[in-house]
CSV table of C-alpha atoms in Angstrom, one decimal:
chain,number,residue,atom,x,y,z
A,40,UNK,CA,-60.5,38.9,-35.0
A,41,UNK,CA,-60.0,36.3,-37.7
A,42,UNK,CA,-56.6,37.7,-38.6
A,43,UNK,CA,-55.4,37.6,-34.9
A,44,UNK,CA,-56.5,34.0,-34.6
A,45,UNK,CA,-54.8,33.1,-37.8
A,46,UNK,CA,-51.5,34.7,-36.5
A,47,UNK,CA,-51.7,32.8,-33.2
A,48,UNK,CA,-52.4,29.6,-35.1
A,49,UNK,CA,-49.4,30.2,-37.3
A,50,UNK,CA,-47.1,30.7,-34.3
A,51,UNK,CA,-48.4,27.6,-32.6
A,52,UNK,CA,-48.0,25.5,-35.7
A,53,UNK,CA,-44.5,26.8,-36.4
A,54,UNK,CA,-43.5,26.0,-32.7
A,55,UNK,CA,-40.0,24.7,-32.2
A,56,UNK,CA,-39.5,24.2,-35.9
A,57,UNK,CA,-39.2,28.0,-36.3
A,58,UNK,CA,-36.2,28.0,-33.9
A,59,UNK,CA,-32.8,27.8,-35.4
A,60,UNK,CA,-31.3,24.4,-34.3
A,61,UNK,CA,-27.8,24.4,-32.6
A,62,UNK,CA,-25.1,23.0,-34.9
A,63,UNK,CA,-24.3,19.4,-34.0
A,64,UNK,CA,-21.1,18.7,-32.0
A,65,UNK,CA,-18.6,16.6,-34.0
A,66,UNK,CA,-18.2,13.0,-32.9
A,67,UNK,CA,-14.7,11.8,-31.9
A,68,UNK,CA,-12.6,11.3,-35.0
A,69,UNK,CA,-14.9,13.4,-37.2
A,70,UNK,CA,-13.9,16.7,-38.7
A,71,UNK,CA,-15.4,19.8,-36.9
A,72,UNK,CA,-18.4,21.5,-38.4
A,73,UNK,CA,-17.8,24.0,-41.1
A,74,UNK,CA,-18.6,26.9,-38.7
A,75,UNK,CA,-15.6,25.9,-36.5
A,76,UNK,CA,-12.4,27.8,-37.4
A,77,UNK,CA,-8.9,27.2,-36.1
A,78,UNK,CA,-6.5,30.1,-36.4
A,79,UNK,CA,-2.9,30.6,-35.4
A,80,UNK,CA,0.4,32.3,-36.3
A,81,UNK,CA,3.0,29.9,-37.6
A,82,UNK,CA,6.8,30.1,-36.9
A,83,UNK,CA,7.2,32.3,-40.0
A,84,UNK,CA,4.7,34.8,-38.8
A,85,UNK,CA,1.9,33.8,-41.2
A,86,UNK,CA,-1.7,33.9,-39.9
A,87,UNK,CA,-3.3,30.6,-40.8
A,88,UNK,CA,-6.9,29.5,-40.6
A,89,UNK,CA,-8.6,26.1,-41.1
A,90,UNK,CA,-11.7,24.1,-40.3
A,91,UNK,CA,-9.5,21.6,-38.4
A,92,UNK,CA,-6.3,21.7,-36.3
A,93,UNK,CA,-3.5,23.3,-38.3
A,94,UNK,CA,-0.5,21.0,-38.7
A,95,UNK,CA,1.9,23.9,-39.0
A,96,UNK,CA,0.9,25.1,-35.5
A,97,UNK,CA,0.8,21.8,-33.6
A,98,UNK,CA,3.6,23.2,-31.4
A,99,UNK,CA,1.7,26.4,-30.7
A,100,UNK,CA,-1.6,27.5,-29.2
A,101,UNK,CA,-4.4,27.6,-31.7
A,102,UNK,CA,-7.5,29.7,-31.2
A,103,UNK,CA,-10.9,28.0,-31.9
A,104,UNK,CA,-13.2,30.8,-33.2
A,105,UNK,CA,-17.0,31.0,-33.4
A,106,UNK,CA,-18.7,32.1,-36.7
A,107,UNK,CA,-18.7,35.7,-35.5
A,108,UNK,CA,-15.0,35.7,-35.0
A,109,UNK,CA,-15.1,35.5,-31.2
A,110,UNK,CA,-12.7,33.1,-29.4
A,111,UNK,CA,-14.5,30.0,-28.2
A,112,UNK,CA,-11.5,28.2,-26.8
A,113,UNK,CA,-7.7,27.9,-27.0
A,114,UNK,CA,-6.3,24.6,-28.1
A,115,UNK,CA,-2.9,23.9,-26.4
A,116,UNK,CA,0.1,22.6,-28.3
A,117,UNK,CA,0.1,18.9,-29.1
A,118,UNK,CA,2.4,16.9,-26.8
A,119,UNK,CA,5.3,14.7,-28.0
A,120,UNK,CA,5.1,11.0,-27.1
A,121,UNK,CA,7.7,11.6,-24.4
A,122,UNK,CA,5.7,14.5,-22.9
A,123,UNK,CA,2.5,12.5,-23.1
A,124,UNK,CA,4.3,9.6,-21.2
A,125,UNK,CA,5.5,12.0,-18.5
A,126,UNK,CA,2.1,13.5,-18.1
A,127,UNK,CA,0.5,10.1,-17.8
A,128,UNK,CA,3.2,9.0,-15.3
A,129,UNK,CA,2.5,12.1,-13.2
A,130,UNK,CA,-1.2,11.4,-13.4
A,131,UNK,CA,-0.7,7.9,-12.2
A,132,UNK,CA,1.5,9.0,-9.4
A,133,UNK,CA,-1.1,11.4,-8.2
A,134,UNK,CA,-3.8,8.7,-8.4
A,135,UNK,CA,-1.7,6.2,-6.5
A,136,UNK,CA,-0.9,8.8,-3.8
A,137,UNK,CA,-4.6,9.5,-3.5
A,138,UNK,CA,-5.5,5.8,-3.3
A,139,UNK,CA,-2.8,5.3,-0.7
A,140,UNK,CA,-4.1,8.1,1.5
A,141,UNK,CA,-7.6,6.7,1.2
A,142,UNK,CA,-6.3,3.2,2.2
A,143,UNK,CA,-4.4,4.7,5.2
A,144,UNK,CA,-7.5,6.6,6.2
A,145,UNK,CA,-9.6,3.4,6.2
A,146,UNK,CA,-6.9,1.6,8.3
A,147,UNK,CA,-6.8,4.5,10.8
A,148,UNK,CA,-10.5,4.4,11.2
A,149,UNK,CA,-10.4,0.6,11.7
A,150,UNK,CA,-7.6,1.1,14.3
A,151,UNK,CA,-9.7,3.7,16.2
A,152,UNK,CA,-12.7,1.3,16.1
A,153,UNK,CA,-10.6,-1.6,17.4
A,154,UNK,CA,-8.8,0.4,20.1
A,155,UNK,CA,-10.9,3.2,21.5
A,156,UNK,CA,-8.6,3.8,24.4
A,157,UNK,CA,-5.1,2.9,25.8
A,158,UNK,CA,-6.4,0.1,28.1
A,159,UNK,CA,-7.9,-1.8,25.2
A,160,UNK,CA,-4.6,-1.6,23.2
A,161,UNK,CA,-2.5,-2.7,26.3
A,162,UNK,CA,-4.8,-5.7,26.7
A,163,UNK,CA,-4.4,-6.6,23.1
A,164,UNK,CA,-0.6,-6.4,23.4
A,165,UNK,CA,-0.7,-8.7,26.4
A,166,UNK,CA,-2.8,-11.2,24.6
A,167,UNK,CA,-0.5,-11.2,21.6
A,168,UNK,CA,2.6,-11.6,23.8
A,169,UNK,CA,1.2,-14.4,25.9
A,170,UNK,CA,1.7,-17.4,23.5
A,171,UNK,CA,5.2,-16.1,22.6
A,172,UNK,CA,6.2,-15.8,26.3
A,173,UNK,CA,5.0,-19.3,26.9
A,174,UNK,CA,7.1,-20.6,24.0
A,175,UNK,CA,10.2,-18.7,25.3
A,176,UNK,CA,9.7,-20.2,28.8
A,177,UNK,CA,9.3,-23.7,27.3
A,178,UNK,CA,12.4,-23.4,25.2
A,179,UNK,CA,14.4,-22.1,28.2
A,180,UNK,CA,13.3,-25.0,30.3
A,181,UNK,CA,14.1,-27.6,27.6
A,182,UNK,CA,17.5,-25.9,27.0
A,183,UNK,CA,18.4,-26.3,30.7
A,184,UNK,CA,17.4,-30.0,30.6
A,185,UNK,CA,19.5,-30.6,27.5
A,186,UNK,CA,22.5,-28.8,29.1
A,187,UNK,CA,22.3,-31.0,32.2
A,188,UNK,CA,22.0,-34.0,30.0
A,189,UNK,CA,25.1,-32.8,28.1
A,190,UNK,CA,27.0,-32.4,31.3
A,191,UNK,CA,26.2,-36.0,32.3
A,192,UNK,CA,27.3,-37.3,28.9
A,193,UNK,CA,30.6,-35.4,29.1
A,194,UNK,CA,31.2,-36.9,32.5
A,195,UNK,CA,30.7,-40.4,31.0
A,196,UNK,CA,33.1,-39.6,28.3
A,197,UNK,CA,35.7,-38.3,30.7
A,198,UNK,CA,35.3,-41.4,32.9
A,199,UNK,CA,36.5,-43.5,30.0
A,200,UNK,CA,39.9,-41.9,30.2
A,201,UNK,CA,42.1,-43.3,27.4
A,202,UNK,CA,39.6,-45.9,26.5
A,203,UNK,CA,37.8,-45.5,23.1
A,204,UNK,CA,34.4,-43.8,23.2
A,205,UNK,CA,31.6,-46.2,22.2
A,206,UNK,CA,29.5,-45.6,19.1
A,207,UNK,CA,26.3,-45.3,21.3
A,208,UNK,CA,27.9,-42.5,23.5
A,209,UNK,CA,29.1,-40.6,20.4
A,210,UNK,CA,25.6,-40.8,19.0
A,211,UNK,CA,24.1,-39.5,22.3
A,212,UNK,CA,26.6,-36.7,22.4
A,213,UNK,CA,25.9,-35.6,18.8
A,214,UNK,CA,22.1,-35.8,19.4
A,215,UNK,CA,22.4,-33.7,22.5
A,216,UNK,CA,24.4,-31.0,20.7
A,217,UNK,CA,21.9,-31.0,17.8
A,218,UNK,CA,18.9,-30.7,20.2
A,219,UNK,CA,20.6,-27.8,22.0
A,220,UNK,CA,21.2,-26.0,18.8
A,221,UNK,CA,17.6,-26.6,17.7
A,222,UNK,CA,16.3,-25.1,21.0
A,223,UNK,CA,18.6,-22.1,20.7
A,224,UNK,CA,17.2,-21.5,17.2
A,225,UNK,CA,13.6,-21.7,18.5
A,226,UNK,CA,14.5,-19.4,21.4
A,227,UNK,CA,16.1,-16.8,19.1
A,228,UNK,CA,13.0,-16.9,16.8
A,229,UNK,CA,10.6,-16.5,19.6
A,230,UNK,CA,12.6,-13.6,21.1
A,231,UNK,CA,12.6,-12.0,17.7
A,232,UNK,CA,8.9,-12.4,17.4
A,233,UNK,CA,8.4,-10.9,20.9
A,234,UNK,CA,10.5,-7.8,19.7
A,235,UNK,CA,8.5,-7.6,16.5
A,236,UNK,CA,5.2,-7.6,18.4
A,237,UNK,CA,6.5,-4.9,20.7
A,238,UNK,CA,7.6,-2.7,17.7
A,239,UNK,CA,4.2,-3.2,16.1
A,240,UNK,CA,2.2,-2.3,19.1
A,241,UNK,CA,4.6,0.7,19.8
A,242,UNK,CA,3.9,2.0,16.3
A,243,UNK,CA,0.2,1.5,16.7
A,244,UNK,CA,0.2,3.3,20.1
A,245,UNK,CA,2.1,6.3,18.6
A,246,UNK,CA,-0.5,6.5,15.8
A,247,UNK,CA,-3.4,6.0,18.2
A,248,UNK,CA,-2.2,8.8,20.5
A,249,UNK,CA,-2.3,11.2,17.5
A,250,UNK,CA,-5.7,10.0,16.4
A,251,UNK,CA,-7.1,10.2,19.9
A,252,UNK,CA,-5.8,13.8,20.0
A,253,UNK,CA,-7.7,14.7,16.9
A,254,UNK,CA,-5.4,13.9,13.9
A,255,UNK,CA,-7.3,13.2,10.7
A,256,UNK,CA,-7.3,9.6,9.6
A,257,UNK,CA,-4.8,9.1,6.7
A,258,UNK,CA,-2.9,12.3,7.4
A,259,UNK,CA,0.1,10.6,9.0
A,260,UNK,CA,1.3,8.4,6.1
A,261,UNK,CA,1.7,4.7,6.2
A,262,UNK,CA,2.0,2.7,9.4
A,263,UNK,CA,5.5,1.1,9.0
A,264,UNK,CA,5.9,-2.3,10.3
A,265,UNK,CA,4.3,-5.8,10.3
A,266,UNK,CA,0.6,-5.7,10.5
A,267,UNK,CA,-0.2,-9.2,11.6
A,268,UNK,CA,1.5,-11.3,14.4
A,269,UNK,CA,3.1,-14.4,13.1
A,270,UNK,CA,2.0,-17.7,14.6
A,271,UNK,CA,4.1,-19.0,17.5
A,272,UNK,CA,6.1,-22.2,17.1
A,273,UNK,CA,6.2,-25.1,19.5
A,274,UNK,CA,9.4,-24.9,21.5
A,275,UNK,CA,9.7,-28.7,21.9
A,276,UNK,CA,9.1,-29.7,18.3
A,277,UNK,CA,9.6,-26.5,16.3
A,278,UNK,CA,6.1,-27.0,14.7
A,279,UNK,CA,3.5,-24.3,14.3
A,280,UNK,CA,0.5,-25.1,16.7
């Protein structure tokens, strides 16, 4: 009885200390533990072994062996700086593509939340077009006024016949021509803005139809085209309201 108790007590006291501790893993930059063995066959057919990576086999696979001779891992050949740069560039390209897909998926989900149906999108198109249409109509009215004014000025000039044109009339004619050109520039800009908005909403509608039909957000690539309508310009002054 005393012998059995003594045996149990010895086991309890020995506890974890009796177990064989695992060899510590080498820290980065440190040489591997003595039990780690690298082995390879060099370009001359020699079988080499070492406790660290073998310089003669840096261009070959090296086997990392356990103490019992079993293969723990295979160390691939070291890359040249050019190969390492190519690998890093490929990794970055994959990461950038993944980030772009995630961004497109977020935009698609936002588009779906903003436009749950075609009627909502059509109403948004009409709202975006309204100020541009007003600016176009204002520019067209002003242009007609300036053209009538120009016709009257030309009549005054023709009425002079061979007599010299006064400085005041020349100034009014030049001002009229400049105002007409300014209104034409504004009109062309607003018509371009109207076309841009239509292209943008057309692109969105094409994407929305696919999303409404069940396409996965982010699976269709980037939405090409301007994302935000530009502010309309005042047709009379050319200033942004």
